[in-house]
mmCIF file of C-alpha atoms in Angstrom:
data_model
loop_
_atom_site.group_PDB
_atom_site.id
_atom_site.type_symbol
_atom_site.label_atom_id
_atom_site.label_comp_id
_atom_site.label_asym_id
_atom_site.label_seq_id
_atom_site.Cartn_x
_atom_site.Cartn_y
_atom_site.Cartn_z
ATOM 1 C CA UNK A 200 12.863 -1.825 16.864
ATOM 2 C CA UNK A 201 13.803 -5.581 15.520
ATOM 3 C CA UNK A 202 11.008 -6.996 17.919
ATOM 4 C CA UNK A 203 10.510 -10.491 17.718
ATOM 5 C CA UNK A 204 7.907 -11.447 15.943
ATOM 6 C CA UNK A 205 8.522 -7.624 13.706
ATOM 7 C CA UNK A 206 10.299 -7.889 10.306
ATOM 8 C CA UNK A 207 12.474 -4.457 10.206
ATOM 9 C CA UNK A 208 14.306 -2.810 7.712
ATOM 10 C CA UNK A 209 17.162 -1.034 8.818
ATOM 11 C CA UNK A 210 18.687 1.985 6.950
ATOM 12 C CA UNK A 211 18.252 -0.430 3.815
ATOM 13 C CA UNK A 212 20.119 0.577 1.099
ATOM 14 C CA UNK A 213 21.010 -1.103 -2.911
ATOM 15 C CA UNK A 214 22.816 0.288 -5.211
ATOM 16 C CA UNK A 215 23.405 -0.407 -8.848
ATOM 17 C CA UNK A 216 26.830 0.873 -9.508
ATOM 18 C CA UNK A 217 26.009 4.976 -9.474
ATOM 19 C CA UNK A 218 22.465 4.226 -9.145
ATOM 20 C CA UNK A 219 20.537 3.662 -5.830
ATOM 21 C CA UNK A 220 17.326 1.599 -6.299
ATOM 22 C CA UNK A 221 16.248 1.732 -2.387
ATOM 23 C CA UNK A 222 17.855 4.447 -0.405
ATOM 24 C CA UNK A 223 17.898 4.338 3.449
ATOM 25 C CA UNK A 224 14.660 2.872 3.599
ATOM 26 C CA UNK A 225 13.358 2.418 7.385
ATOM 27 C CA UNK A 226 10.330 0.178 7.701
ATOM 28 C CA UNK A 227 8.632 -2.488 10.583
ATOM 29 C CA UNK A 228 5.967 -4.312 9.865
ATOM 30 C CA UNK A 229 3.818 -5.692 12.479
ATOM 31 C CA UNK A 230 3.206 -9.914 13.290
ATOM 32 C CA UNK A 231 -0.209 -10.643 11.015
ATOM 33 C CA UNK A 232 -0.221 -7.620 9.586
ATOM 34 C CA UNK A 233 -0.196 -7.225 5.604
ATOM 35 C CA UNK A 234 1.981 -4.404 4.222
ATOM 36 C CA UNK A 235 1.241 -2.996 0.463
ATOM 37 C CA UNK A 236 4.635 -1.588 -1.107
ATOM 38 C CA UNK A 237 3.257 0.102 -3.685
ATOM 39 C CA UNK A 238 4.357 2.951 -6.280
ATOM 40 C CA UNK A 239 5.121 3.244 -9.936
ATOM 41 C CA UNK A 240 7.766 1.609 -12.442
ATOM 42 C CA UNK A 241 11.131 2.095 -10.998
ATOM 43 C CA UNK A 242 10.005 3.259 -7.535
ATOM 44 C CA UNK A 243 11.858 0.441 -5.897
ATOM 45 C CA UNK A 244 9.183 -1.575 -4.955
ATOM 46 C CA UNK A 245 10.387 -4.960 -5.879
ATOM 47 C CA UNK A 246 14.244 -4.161 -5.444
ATOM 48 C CA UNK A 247 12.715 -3.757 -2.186
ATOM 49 C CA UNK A 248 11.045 -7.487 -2.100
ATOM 50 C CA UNK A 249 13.907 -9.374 -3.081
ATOM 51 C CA UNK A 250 15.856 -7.441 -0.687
ATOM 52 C CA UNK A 251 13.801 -9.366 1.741
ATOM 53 C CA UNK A 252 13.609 -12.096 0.048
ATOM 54 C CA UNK A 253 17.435 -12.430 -0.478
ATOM 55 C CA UNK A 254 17.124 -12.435 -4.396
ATOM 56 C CA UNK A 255 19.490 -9.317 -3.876
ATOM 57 C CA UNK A 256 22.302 -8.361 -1.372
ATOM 58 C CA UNK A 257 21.941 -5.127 0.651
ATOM 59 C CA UNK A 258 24.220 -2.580 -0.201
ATOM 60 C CA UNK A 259 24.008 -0.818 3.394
ATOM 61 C CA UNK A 260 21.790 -1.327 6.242
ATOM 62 C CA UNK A 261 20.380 -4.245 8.014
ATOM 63 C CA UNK A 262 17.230 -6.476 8.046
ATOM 64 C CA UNK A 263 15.570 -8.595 11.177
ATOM 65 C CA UNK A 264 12.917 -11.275 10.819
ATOM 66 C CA UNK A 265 11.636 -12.375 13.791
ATOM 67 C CA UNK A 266 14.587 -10.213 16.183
ATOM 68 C CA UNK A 267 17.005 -12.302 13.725
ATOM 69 C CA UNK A 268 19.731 -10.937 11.505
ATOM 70 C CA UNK A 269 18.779 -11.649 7.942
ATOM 71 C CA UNK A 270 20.818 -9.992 6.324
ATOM 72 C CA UNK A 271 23.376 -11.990 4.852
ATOM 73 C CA UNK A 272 21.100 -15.370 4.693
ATOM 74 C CA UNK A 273 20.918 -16.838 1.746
ATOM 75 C CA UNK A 274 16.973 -16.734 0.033
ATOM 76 C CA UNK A 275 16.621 -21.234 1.456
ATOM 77 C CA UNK A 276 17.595 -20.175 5.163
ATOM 78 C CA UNK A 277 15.190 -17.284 5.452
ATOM 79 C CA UNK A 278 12.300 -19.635 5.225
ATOM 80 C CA UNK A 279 9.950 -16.867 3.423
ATOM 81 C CA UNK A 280 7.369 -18.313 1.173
ATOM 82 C CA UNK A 281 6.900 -16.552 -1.764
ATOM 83 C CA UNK A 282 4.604 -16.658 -4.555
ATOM 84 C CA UNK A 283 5.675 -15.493 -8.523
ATOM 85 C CA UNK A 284 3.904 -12.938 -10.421
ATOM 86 C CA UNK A 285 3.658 -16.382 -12.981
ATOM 87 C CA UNK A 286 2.934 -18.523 -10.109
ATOM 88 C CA UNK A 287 6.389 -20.524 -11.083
ATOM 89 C CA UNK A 288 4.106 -23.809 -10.898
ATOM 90 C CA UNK A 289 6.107 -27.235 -11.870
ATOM 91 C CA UNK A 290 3.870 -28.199 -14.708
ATOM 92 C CA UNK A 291 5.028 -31.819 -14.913
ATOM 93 C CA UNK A 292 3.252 -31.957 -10.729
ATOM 94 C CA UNK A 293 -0.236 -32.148 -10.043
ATOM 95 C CA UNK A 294 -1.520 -29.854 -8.027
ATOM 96 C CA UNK A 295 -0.816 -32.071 -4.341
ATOM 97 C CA UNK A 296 2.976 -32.787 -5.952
ATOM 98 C CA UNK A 297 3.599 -28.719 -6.150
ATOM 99 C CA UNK A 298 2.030 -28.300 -2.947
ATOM 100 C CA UNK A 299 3.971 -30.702 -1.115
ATOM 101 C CA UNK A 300 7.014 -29.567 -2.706
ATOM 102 C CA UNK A 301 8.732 -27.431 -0.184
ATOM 103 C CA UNK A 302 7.927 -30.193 2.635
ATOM 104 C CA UNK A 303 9.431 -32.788 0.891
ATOM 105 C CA UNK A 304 12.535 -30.485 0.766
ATOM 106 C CA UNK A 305 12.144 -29.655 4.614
ATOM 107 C CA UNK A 306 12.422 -33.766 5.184
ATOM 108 C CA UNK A 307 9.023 -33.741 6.790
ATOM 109 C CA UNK A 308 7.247 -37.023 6.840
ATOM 110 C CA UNK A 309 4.812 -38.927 4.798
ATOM 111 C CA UNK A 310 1.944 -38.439 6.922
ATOM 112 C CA UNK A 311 2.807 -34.658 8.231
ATOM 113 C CA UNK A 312 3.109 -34.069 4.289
ATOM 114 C CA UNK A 313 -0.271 -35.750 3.599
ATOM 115 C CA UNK A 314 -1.735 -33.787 6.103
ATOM 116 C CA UNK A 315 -0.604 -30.483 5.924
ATOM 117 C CA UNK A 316 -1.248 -30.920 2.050
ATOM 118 C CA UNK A 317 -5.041 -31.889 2.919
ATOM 119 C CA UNK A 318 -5.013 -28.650 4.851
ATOM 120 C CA UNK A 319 -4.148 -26.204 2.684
ATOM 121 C CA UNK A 320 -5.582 -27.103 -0.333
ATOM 122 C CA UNK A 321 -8.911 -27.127 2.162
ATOM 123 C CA UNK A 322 -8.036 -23.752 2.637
ATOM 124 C CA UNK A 323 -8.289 -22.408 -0.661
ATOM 125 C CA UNK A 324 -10.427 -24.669 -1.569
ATOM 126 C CA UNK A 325 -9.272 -27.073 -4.408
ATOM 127 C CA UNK A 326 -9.604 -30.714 -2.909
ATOM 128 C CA UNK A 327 -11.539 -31.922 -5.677
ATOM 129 C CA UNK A 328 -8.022 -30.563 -8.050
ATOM 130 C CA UNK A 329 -5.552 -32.156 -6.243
ATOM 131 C CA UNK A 330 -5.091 -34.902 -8.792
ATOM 132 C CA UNK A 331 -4.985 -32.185 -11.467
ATOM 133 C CA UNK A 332 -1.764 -30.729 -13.732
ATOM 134 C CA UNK A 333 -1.498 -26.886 -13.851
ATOM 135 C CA UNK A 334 -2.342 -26.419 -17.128
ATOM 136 C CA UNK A 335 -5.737 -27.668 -16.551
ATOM 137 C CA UNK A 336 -6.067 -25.378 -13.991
ATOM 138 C CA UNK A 337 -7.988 -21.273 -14.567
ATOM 139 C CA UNK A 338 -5.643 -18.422 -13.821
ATOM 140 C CA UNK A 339 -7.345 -18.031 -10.319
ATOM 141 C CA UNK A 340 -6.993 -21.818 -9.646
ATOM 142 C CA UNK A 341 -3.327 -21.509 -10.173
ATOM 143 C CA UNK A 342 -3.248 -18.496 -7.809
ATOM 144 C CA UNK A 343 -4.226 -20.100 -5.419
ATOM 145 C CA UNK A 344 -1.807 -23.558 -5.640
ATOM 146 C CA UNK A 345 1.133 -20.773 -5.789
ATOM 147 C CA UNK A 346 -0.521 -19.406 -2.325
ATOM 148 C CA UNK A 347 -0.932 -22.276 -0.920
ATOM 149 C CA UNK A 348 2.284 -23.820 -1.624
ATOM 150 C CA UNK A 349 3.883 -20.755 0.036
ATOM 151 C CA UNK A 350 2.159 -20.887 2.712
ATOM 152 C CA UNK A 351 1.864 -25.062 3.269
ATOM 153 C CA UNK A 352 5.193 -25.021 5.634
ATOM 154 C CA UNK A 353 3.728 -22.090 8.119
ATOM 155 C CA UNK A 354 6.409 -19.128 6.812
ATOM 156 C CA UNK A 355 7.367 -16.515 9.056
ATOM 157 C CA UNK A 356 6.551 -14.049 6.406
ATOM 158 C CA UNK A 357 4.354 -14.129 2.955
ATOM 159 C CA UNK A 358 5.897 -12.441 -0.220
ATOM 160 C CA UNK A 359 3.616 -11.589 -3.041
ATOM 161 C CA UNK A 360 5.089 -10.202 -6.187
ATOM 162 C CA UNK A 361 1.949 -8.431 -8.479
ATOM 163 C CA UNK A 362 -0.122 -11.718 -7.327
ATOM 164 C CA UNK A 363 -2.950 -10.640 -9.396
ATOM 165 C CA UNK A 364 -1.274 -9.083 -12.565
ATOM 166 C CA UNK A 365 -1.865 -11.745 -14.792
ATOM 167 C CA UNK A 366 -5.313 -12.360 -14.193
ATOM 168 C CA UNK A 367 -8.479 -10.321 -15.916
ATOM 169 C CA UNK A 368 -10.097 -7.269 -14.097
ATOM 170 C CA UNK A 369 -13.169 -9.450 -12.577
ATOM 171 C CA UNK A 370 -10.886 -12.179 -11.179
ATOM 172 C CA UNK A 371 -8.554 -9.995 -10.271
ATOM 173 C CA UNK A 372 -11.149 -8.511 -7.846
ATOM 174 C CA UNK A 373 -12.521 -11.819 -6.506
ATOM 175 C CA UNK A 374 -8.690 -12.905 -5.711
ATOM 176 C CA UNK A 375 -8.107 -9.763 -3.767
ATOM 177 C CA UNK A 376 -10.730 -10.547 -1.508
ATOM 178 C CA UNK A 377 -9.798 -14.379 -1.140
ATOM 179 C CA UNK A 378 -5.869 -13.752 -0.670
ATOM 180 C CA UNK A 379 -7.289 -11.273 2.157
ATOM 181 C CA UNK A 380 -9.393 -13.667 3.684
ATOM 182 C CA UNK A 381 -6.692 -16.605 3.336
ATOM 183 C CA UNK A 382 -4.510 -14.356 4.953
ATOM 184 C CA UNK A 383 -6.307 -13.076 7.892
ATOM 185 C CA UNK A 384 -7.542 -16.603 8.533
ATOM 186 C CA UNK A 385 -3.952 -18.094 8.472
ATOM 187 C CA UNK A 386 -2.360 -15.205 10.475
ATOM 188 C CA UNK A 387 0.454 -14.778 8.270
ATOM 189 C CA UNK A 388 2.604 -11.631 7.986
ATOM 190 C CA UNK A 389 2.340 -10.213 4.507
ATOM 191 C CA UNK A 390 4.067 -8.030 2.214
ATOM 192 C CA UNK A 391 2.680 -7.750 -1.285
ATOM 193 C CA UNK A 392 4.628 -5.451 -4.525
ATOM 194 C CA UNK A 393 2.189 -3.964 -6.737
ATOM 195 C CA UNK A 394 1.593 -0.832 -8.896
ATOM 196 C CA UNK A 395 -2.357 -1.457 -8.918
ATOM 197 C CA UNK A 396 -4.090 1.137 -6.313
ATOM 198 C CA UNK A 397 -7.679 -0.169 -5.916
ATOM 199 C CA UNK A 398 -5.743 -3.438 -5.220
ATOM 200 C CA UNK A 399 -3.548 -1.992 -2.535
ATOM 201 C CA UNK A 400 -6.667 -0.204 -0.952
ATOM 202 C CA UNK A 401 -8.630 -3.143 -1.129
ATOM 203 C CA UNK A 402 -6.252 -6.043 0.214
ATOM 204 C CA UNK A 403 -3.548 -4.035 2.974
ATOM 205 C CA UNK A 404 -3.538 -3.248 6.390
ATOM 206 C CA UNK A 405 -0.987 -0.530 5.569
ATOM 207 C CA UNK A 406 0.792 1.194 2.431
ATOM 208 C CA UNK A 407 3.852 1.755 2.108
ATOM 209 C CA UNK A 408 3.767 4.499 -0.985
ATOM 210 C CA UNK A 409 7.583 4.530 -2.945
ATOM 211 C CA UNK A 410 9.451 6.556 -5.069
ATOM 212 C CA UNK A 411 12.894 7.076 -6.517
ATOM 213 C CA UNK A 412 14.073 4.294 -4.016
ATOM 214 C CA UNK A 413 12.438 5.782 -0.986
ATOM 215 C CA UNK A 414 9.557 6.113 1.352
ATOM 216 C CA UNK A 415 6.760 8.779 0.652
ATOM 217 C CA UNK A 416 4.064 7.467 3.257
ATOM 218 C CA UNK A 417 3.064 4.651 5.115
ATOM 219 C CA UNK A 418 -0.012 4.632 6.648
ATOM 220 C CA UNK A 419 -3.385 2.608 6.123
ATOM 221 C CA UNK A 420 -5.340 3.245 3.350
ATOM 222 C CA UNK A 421 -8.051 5.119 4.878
ATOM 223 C CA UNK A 422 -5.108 7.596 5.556
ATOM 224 C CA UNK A 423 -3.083 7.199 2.607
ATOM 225 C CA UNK A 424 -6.161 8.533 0.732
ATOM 226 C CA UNK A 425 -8.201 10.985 3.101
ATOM 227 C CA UNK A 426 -5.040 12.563 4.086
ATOM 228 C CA UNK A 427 -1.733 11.830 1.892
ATOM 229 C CA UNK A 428 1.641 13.474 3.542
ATOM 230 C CA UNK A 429 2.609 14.847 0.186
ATOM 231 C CA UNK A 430 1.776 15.643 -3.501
ATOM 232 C CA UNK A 431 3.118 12.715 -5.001
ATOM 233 C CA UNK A 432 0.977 10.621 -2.782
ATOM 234 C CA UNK A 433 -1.913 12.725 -3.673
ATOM 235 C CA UNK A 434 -1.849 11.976 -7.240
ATOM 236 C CA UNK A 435 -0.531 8.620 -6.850
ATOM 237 C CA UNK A 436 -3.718 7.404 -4.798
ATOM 238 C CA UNK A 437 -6.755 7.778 -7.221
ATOM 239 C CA UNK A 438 -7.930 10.695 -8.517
ATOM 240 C CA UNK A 439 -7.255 14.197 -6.951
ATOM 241 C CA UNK A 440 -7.646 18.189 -7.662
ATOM 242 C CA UNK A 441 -5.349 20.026 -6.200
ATOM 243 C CA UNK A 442 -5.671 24.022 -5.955
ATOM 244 C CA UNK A 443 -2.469 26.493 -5.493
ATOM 245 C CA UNK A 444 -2.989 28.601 -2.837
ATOM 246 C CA UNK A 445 -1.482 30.393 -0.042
ATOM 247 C CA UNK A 446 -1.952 30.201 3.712
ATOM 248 C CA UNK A 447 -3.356 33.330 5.163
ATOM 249 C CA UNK A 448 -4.516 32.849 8.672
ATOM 250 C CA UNK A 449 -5.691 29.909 10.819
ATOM 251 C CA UNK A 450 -9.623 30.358 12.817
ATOM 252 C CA UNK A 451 -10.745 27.363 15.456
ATOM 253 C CA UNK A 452 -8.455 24.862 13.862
ATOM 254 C CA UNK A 453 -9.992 26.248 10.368
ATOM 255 C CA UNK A 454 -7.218 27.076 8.181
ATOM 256 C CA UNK A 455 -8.146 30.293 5.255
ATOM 257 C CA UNK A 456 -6.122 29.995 1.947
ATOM 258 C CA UNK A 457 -6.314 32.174 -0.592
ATOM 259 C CA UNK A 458 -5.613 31.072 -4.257
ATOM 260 C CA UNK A 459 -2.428 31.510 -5.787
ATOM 261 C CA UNK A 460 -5.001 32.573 -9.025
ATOM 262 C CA UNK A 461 -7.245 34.978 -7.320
ATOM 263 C CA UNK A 462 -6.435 36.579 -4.220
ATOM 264 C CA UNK A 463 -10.285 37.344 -4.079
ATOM 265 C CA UNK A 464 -11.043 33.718 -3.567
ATOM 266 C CA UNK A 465 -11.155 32.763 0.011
ATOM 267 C CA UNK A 466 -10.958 28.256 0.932
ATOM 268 C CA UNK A 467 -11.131 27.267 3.927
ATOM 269 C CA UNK A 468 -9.758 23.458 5.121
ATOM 270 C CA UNK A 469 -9.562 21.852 8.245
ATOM 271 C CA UNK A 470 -6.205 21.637 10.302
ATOM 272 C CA UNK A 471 -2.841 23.790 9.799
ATOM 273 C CA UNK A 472 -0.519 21.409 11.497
ATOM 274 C CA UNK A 473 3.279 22.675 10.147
ATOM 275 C CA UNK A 474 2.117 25.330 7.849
ATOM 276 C CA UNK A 475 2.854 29.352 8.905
ATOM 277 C CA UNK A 476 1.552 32.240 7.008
ATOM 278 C CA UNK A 477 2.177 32.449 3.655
ATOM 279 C CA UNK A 478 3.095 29.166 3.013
ATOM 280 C CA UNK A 479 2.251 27.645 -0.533
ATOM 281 C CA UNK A 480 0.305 24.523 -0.340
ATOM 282 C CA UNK A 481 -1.757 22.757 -2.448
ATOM 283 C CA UNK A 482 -5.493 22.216 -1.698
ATOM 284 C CA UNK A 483 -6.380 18.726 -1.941
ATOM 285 C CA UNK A 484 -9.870 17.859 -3.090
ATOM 286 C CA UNK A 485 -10.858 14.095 -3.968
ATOM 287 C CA UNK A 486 -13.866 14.472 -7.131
ATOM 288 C CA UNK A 487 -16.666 13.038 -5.115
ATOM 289 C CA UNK A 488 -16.461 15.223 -2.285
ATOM 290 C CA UNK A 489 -17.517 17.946 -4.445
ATOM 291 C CA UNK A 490 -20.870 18.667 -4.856
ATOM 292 C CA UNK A 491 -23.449 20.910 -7.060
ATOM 293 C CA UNK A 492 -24.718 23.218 -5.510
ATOM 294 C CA UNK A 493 -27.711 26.430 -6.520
ATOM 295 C CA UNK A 494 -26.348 28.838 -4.274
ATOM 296 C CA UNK A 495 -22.945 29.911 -3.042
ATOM 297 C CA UNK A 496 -24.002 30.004 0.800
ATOM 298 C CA UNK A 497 -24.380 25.854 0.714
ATOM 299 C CA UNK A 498 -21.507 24.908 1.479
ATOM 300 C CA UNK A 499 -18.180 26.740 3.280
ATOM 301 C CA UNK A 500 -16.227 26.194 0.432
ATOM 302 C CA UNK A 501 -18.131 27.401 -2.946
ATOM 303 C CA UNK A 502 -16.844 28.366 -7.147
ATOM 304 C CA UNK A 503 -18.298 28.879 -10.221
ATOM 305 C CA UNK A 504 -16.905 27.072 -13.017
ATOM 306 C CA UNK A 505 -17.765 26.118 -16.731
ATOM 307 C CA UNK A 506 -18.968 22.238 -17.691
ATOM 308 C CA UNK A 507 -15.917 21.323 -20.357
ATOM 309 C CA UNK A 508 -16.326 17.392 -20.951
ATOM 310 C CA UNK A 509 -18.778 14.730 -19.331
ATOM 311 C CA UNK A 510 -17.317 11.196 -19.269
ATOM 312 C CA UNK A 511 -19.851 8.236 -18.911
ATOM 313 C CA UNK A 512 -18.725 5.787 -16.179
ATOM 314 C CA UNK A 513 -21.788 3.748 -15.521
ATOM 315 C CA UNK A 514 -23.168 4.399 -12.407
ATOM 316 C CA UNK A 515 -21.639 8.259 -12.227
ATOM 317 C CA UNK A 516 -20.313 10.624 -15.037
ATOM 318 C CA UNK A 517 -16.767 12.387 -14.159
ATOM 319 C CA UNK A 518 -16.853 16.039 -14.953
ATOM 320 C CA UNK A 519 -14.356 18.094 -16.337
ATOM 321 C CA UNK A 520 -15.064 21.731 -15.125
ATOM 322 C CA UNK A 521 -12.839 24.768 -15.703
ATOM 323 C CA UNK A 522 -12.770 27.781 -13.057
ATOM 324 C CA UNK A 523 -12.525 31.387 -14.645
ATOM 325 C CA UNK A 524 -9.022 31.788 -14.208
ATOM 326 C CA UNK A 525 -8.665 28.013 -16.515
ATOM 327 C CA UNK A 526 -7.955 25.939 -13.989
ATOM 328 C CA UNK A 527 -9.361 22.055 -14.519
ATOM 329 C CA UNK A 528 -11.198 20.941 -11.773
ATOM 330 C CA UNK A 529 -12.579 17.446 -12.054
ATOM 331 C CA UNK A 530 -16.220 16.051 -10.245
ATOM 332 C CA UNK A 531 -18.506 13.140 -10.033
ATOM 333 C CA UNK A 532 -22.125 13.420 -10.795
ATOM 334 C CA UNK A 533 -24.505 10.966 -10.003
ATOM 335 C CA UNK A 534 -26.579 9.852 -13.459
ATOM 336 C CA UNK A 535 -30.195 11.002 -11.947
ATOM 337 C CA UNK A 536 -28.246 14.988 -12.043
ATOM 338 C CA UNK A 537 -26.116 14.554 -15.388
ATOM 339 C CA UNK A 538 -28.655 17.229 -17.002
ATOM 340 C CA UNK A 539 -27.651 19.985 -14.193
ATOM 341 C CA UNK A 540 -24.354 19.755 -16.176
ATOM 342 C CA UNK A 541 -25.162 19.911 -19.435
ATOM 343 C CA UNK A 542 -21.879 20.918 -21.868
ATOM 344 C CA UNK A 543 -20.677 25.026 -21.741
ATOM 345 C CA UNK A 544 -23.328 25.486 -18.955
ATOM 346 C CA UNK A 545 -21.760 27.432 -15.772
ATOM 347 C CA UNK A 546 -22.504 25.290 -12.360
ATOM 348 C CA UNK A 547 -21.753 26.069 -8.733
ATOM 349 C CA UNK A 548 -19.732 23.609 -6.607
ATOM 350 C CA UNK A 549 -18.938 23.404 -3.222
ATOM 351 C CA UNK A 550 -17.496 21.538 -0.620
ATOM 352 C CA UNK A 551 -16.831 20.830 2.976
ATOM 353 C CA UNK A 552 -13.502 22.185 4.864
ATOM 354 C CA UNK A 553 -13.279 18.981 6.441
ATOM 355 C CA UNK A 554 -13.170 16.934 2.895
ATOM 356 C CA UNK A 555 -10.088 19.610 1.816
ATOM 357 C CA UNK A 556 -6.661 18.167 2.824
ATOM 358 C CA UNK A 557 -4.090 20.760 2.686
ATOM 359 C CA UNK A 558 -0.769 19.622 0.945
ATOM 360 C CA UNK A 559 2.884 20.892 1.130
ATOM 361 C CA UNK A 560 3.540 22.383 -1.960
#
């Protein structure tokens, strides 16, 4: 397990008083590789990170960084850089002074200082602000002097704590890509705390999804959102329909369900792996694999439903739709077919077994 090279989390466990903020958690993350923990307010996600970190003492369980024994190191002999949801910039430094911060600490010398300073801000691109003070800098300017200051003494391991949560929606989605591309170009191992999902999806290798303290999935995001392990996950990751039904037999790796509303209504979905008859599960069914059809032959999976509420989103409109049995189920409609959904109007949909996930219920 504690490769070298690996960090690993061993049975890691805090607890405040009665309360347990991360409970048994078991989790490896792979040299280069960057590692999401994401979930909502009070999941555990950033007990989690300064766990790591050493902000906070494990109650049980172990953790290795490169096949060492962390665990009891104080935050300085760890050597993890780290950068601060407010960037924790010195704001009487220019921007070189905060970079070469942590080097001057590590006693390295004038010139290896000079030129590992040169380097990084290179990297991220702000040579022509090295003589400039924080303040003068834009949000995304000081992002990146808080990366590159983490990073500017070659860390075993990269902590980000909500990077990005400061920073407006269009900046936020330029820095996703450039912390991405900083990282894959420096190599670093990564593990970045956020509640933000498009951001997770967008910058990780892997997710690892929390709540109440402990692991629901991890898995890359491709996975995480074609085929989550559990209904949390499901409605955690974007948006999702899910339909109550039952199994009731399994044809060619083709599983049939039957819903929990109408026994008359036949699904069928794609795999049965740890399901047996009779099982509840949820159907899982992601908005824009759902699609209009004109008759109910189109498409394996097919249900009438009534147009409640269209919702302009630009380049698509999200449908509300309601089956007969009033049930919400919720679809995306390009702009060019808005009118084939016009309000109180009853519309066919139908879908793919292969885009239906099935879900322990």
């Amino acid at each position: 397990m504690n490769k070298i090279n690996h960090l690993y989390l061993k049975e890691a466990t805090k607890c405040f008083k009665k309360f347990k903020a991360v409970d048994q958690v078991n989790l490896e993350v792979e040299k280069g590789e960057f590692l999401t923990i994401l979930g909502p307010s009070g999941s555990g996600k950033t007990t989690m990170l300064k766990l790591i970190a050493g902000f906070e003492d494990l109650t049980l369980g172990k953790i290795f960084l490169n096949g060492r024994d962390i665990t009891r190191k104080k935050p300085h002999q760890r050597e993890i850089g780290m950068v601060f949801q407010n960037y924790a910039l010195f704001p009487h430094m220019t921007v070189e002074e905060n970079i070469a911060y942590p080097l001057k600490l590590r006693k390295f010398t004038k010139q290896e200082i000079k030129q590992k300073v040169q380097d990084v801000l290179e990297l991220v691109d702000l040579i022509k602000f090295s003589k400039s003070y924080p303040s003068k800098l834009s949000g995304g300017q000081q992002q990146r002097v808080a990366l590159a200051r983490a990073i500017v003494f070659n860390p075993p391991l990269l902590l980000l704590d909500e990077p990005l949560a400061a920073l407006d929606k269009n900046l936020r989605e330029k820095m996703q890509l450039e912390i991405k591309h900083i990282q894959q170009r420096v190599g670093i191992t990564t593990i970045c705390v956020t509640h933000d999902q498009t951001e997770a999806l967008t910058m990780s290798d892997r997710i690892c999804v929390m709540n109440n303290g402990k692991i629901e999935q991890v898995a890359t995001p491709n996975e995480i959102y074609q085929t989550p392990k559990n209904k949390f996950v499901a409605e955690f990751i974007g948006e999702i329909n899910l339909i109550e039904s039952k199994i009731d037999r399994t044809e060619n790796n083709t599983t049939v369900l039957k819903s929990t509303d109408d026994a008359n209504q036949i699904f069928y979905a794609k795999g049965s792996e740890g399901f047996n008859k009779n099982n509840k599960v949820f159907i899982g069914l992601r908005p824009e694999n759902i699609h209009l059809v004109k008759n109910s032959h189109s498409f394996e999976n097919a249900i009438k439903v009534k147009v409640c509420e269209k919702i302009y989103l630009g380049d698509t409109f999200k449908v509300r739709t309601k089956t007969r049995y009033g049930k919400d189920l919720y679809i995306k409609v390009p702009v060019y077919r808005s009118s084939e959904v016009e309000m109180g109007s009853e519309i066919m949909l139908g879908w793919d077994s292969e885009d239906a996930v099935i879900i322990s219920a």
